[in-house]
XYZ file of C-alpha atoms in Angstrom:
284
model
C 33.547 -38.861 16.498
C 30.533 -36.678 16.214
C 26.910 -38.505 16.481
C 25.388 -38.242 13.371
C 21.724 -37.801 15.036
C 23.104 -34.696 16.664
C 24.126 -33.331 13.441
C 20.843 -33.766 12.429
C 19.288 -31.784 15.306
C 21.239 -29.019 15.046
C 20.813 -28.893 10.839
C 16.858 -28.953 11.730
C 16.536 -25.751 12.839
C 18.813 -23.878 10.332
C 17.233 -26.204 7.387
C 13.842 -24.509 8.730
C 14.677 -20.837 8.904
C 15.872 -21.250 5.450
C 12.573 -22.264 4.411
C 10.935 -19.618 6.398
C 12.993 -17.154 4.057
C 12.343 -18.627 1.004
C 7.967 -19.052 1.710
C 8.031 -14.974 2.939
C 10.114 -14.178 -0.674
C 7.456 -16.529 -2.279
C 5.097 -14.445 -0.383
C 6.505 -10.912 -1.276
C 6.356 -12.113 -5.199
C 2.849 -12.452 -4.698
C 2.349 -9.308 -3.288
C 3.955 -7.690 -5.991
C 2.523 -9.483 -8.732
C -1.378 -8.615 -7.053
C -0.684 -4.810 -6.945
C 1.725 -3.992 -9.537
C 2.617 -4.903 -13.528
C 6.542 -5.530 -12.066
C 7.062 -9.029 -13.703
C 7.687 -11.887 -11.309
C 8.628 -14.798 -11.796
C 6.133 -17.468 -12.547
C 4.561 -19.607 -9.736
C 4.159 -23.728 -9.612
C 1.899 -25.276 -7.449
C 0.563 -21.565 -6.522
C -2.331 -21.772 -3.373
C -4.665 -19.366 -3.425
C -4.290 -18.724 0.538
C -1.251 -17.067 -0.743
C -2.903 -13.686 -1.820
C -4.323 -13.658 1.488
C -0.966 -13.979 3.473
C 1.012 -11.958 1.114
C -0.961 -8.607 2.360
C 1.596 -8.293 4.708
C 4.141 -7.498 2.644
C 2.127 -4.886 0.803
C 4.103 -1.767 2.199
C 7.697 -3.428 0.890
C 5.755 -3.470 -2.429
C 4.684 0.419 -1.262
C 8.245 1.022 -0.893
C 9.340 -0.352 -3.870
C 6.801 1.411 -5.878
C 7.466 4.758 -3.757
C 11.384 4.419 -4.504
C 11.112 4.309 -8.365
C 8.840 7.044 -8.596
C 10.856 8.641 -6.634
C 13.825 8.020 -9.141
C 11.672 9.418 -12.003
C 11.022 12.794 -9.707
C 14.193 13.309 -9.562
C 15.353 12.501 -13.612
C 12.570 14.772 -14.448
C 12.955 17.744 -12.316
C 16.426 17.828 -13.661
C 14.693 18.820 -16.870
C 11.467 20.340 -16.125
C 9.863 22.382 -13.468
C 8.387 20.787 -10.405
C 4.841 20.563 -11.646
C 5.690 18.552 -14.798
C 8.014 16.579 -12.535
C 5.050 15.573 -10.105
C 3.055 14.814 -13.267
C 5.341 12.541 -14.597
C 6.042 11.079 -11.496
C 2.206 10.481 -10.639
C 1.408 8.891 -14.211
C 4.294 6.470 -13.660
C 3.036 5.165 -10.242
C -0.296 4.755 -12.310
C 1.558 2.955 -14.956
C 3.349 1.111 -12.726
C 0.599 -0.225 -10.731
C -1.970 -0.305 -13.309
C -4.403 2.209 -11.472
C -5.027 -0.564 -9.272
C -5.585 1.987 -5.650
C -6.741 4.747 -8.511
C -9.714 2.318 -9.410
C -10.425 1.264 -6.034
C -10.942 4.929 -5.381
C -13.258 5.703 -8.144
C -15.509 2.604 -7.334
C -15.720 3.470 -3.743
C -17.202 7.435 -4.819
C -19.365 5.664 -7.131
C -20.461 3.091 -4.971
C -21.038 5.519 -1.764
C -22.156 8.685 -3.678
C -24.792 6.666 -5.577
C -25.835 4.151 -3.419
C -28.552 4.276 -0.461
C -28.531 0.946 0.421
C -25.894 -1.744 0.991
C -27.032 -4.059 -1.908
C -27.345 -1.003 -4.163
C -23.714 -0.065 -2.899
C -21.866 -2.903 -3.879
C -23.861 -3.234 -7.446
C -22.582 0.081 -8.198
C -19.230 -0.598 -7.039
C -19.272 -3.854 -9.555
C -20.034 -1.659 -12.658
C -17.023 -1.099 -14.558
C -18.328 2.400 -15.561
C -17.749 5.383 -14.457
C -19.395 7.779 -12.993
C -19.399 11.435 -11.817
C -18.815 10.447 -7.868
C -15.992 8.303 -9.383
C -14.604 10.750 -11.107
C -14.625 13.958 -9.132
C -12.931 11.925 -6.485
C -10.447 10.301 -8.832
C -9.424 13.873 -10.181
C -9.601 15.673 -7.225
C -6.950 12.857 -5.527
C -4.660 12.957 -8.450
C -4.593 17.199 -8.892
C -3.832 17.085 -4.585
C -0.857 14.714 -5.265
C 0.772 16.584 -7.951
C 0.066 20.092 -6.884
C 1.462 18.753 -3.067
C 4.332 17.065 -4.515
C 4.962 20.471 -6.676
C 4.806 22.506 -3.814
C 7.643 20.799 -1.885
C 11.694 21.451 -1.926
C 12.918 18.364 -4.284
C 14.479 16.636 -1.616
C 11.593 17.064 0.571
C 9.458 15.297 -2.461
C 11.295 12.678 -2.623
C 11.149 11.234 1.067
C 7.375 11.719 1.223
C 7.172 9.214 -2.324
C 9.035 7.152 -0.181
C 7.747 7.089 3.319
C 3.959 8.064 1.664
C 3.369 5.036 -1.085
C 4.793 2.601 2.145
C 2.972 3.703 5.076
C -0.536 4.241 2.975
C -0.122 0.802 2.048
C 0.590 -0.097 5.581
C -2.498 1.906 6.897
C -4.910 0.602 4.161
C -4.110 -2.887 5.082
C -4.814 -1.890 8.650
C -8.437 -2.184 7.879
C -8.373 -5.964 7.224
C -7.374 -6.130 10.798
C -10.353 -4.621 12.181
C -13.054 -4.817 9.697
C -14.794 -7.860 8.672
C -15.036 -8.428 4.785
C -18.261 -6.367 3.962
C -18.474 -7.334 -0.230
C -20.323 -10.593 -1.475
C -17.358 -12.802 -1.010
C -18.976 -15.272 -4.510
C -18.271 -11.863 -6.410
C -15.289 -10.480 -4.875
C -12.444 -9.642 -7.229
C -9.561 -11.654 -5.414
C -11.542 -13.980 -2.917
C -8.704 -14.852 -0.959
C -8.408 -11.383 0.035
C -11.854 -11.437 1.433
C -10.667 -12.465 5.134
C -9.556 -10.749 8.361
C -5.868 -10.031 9.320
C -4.405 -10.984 12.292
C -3.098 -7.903 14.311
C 0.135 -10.179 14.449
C 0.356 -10.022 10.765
C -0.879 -6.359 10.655
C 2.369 -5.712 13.292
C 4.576 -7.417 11.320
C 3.904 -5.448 7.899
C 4.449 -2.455 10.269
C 8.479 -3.525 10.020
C 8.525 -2.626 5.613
C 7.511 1.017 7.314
C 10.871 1.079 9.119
C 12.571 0.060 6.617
C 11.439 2.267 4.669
C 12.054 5.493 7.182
C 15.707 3.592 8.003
C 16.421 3.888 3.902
C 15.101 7.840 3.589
C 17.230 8.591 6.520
C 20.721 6.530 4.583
C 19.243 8.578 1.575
C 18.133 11.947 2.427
C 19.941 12.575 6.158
C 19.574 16.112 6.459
C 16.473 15.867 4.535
C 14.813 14.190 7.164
C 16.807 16.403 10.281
C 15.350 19.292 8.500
C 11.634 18.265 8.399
C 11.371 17.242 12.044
C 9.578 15.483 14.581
C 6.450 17.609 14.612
C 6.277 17.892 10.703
C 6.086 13.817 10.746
C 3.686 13.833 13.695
C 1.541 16.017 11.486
C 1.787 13.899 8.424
C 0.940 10.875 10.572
C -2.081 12.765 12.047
C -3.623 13.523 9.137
C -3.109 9.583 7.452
C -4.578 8.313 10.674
C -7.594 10.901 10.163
C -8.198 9.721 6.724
C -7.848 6.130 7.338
C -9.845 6.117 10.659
C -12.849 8.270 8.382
C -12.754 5.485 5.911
C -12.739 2.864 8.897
C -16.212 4.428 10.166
C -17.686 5.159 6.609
C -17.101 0.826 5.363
C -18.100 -0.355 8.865
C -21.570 1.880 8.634
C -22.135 1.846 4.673
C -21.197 -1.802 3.715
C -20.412 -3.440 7.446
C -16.867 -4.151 6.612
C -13.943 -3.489 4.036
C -14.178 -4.431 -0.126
C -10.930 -4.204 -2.097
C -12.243 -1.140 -2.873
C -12.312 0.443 0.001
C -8.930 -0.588 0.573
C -8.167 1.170 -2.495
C -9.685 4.203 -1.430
C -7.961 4.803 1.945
C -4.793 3.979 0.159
C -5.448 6.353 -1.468
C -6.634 9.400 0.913
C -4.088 8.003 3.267
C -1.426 8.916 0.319
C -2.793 12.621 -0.033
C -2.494 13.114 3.502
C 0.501 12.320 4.323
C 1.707 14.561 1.543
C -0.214 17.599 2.525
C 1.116 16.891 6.098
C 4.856 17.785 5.168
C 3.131 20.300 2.347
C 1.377 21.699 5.349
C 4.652 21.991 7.798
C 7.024 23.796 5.131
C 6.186 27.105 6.019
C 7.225 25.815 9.145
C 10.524 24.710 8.484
């Protein structure tokens, strides 16, 4: 007859996995509901320390966002040319995410192209206006993504949505792992967000990455035999340039990351890993 306390102690550890799973989905919800307009489903008893832990699933909401517009890339070249394609393609990751990176870019030229001190930084950077910093650096971003994206074979395109929305996500967050928070935390957008990642966590939001290189390759196999090993380590090169430049430019201008910032090297991070595999086609 089996002992009913053992039973117990072999149930505990199961019973606690299980709820391990279902806090990380909880978490992943989160995620997507801070940094996209995906409906989720709604939240009781929500803590705010949530937002804060949820960051590390920010590249599977990368991925997710990088797979769909992937999907539209590939409806709408079947109909159009590649430049309308990568238009279409770019204005449906801004739908989709309701200019959320797009925004944090813009504020971060504003704020660092207008201001000379810290304080006058992060006023600027507060304003919900525009201005010319924010919007030479919001158009330039957007014409590099479409003209890169336009430039590439259609298969090619596709796997750098993919891997390039998940990793910029990945490398953006990166910054919460070494940077203090550099805003005025009674002002900041999503307070929650306004403290340091672990490295831990940071390493274990590096996993959505190969995930997301594990589904190109089940997508696109010769795809990603045909770029190659050097054409990635350029991509990757160039990401870690722009995120390490935005790194050194928060830590000296504001002493730390905003949400903006984060924005921002999403952003630059995204562009670079594009014109990496742009970059290695003749090369191919």
């Amino acid at each position: 007859m089996l002992d009913p306390s053992k039973q117990s102690d072999q149930s505990q550890p199961r019973h606690s996995f299980i709820k391990k799973i279902q806090y990380e989905w909880r978490l992943l919800l989160v995620a997507t509901q801070f940094l996209t307009r995906i409906p989720v489903p709604q939240f009781t008893h929500y803590e705010p320390q949530w937002l804060h832990q949820s960051s590390r699933h920010f590249p599977a909401v990368g991925l997710l966002v990088g797979l769909l517009c992937a999907l539209v890339f590939w409806l709408a070249s079947s109909l159009f040319n590649p430049l309308v394609a990568a238009v279409m393609s770019t204005a449906f990751s801004i739908k989709l995410t309701g200019a959320f990176h797009e925004d944090g870019l813009a504020d971060t030229c504003d704020g660092l192209g207008g201001g000379l001190t810290r304080e006058r930084t992060l006023t600027i950077m507060k304003d919900s206006r525009l201005g010319t910093y924010g919007t030479l650096g919001l158009v330039s971003a957007l014409l590099l993504k479409i003209t890169l994206l336009a430039s590439m074979p259609l298969s090619v395109a596709l796997v750098a949505l993919i891997i390039g929305h998940c990793a910029s996500r990945l490398l953006s967050i990166s910054l919460i792992t070494m940077l203090p928070y550099g805003g005025e935390v009674e002002h900041a957008k999503a307070k929650p967000m306004a403290q340091q990642m672990t490295p831990l966590q940071g390493l274990i939001s590096s996993v959505w990455l190969l995930v997301g290189m594990g589904l190109a390759m089940i997508l696109f196999p010769d795809t990603i035999r045909q770029i190659g090993i050097g054409h990635w380590l350029l991509a990757l090169v160039l990401a870690l340039v722009a995120t390490d430049y935005m790194r050194r430019l928060l830590r000296r201008r504001l002493q730390g990351y905003t949400g903006d910032g984060l924005g921002a090297t999403q952003q630059l991070s995204e562009v670079a890993i594009y014109a990496g595999l742009a970059a290695s086609l003749p090369f191919i």
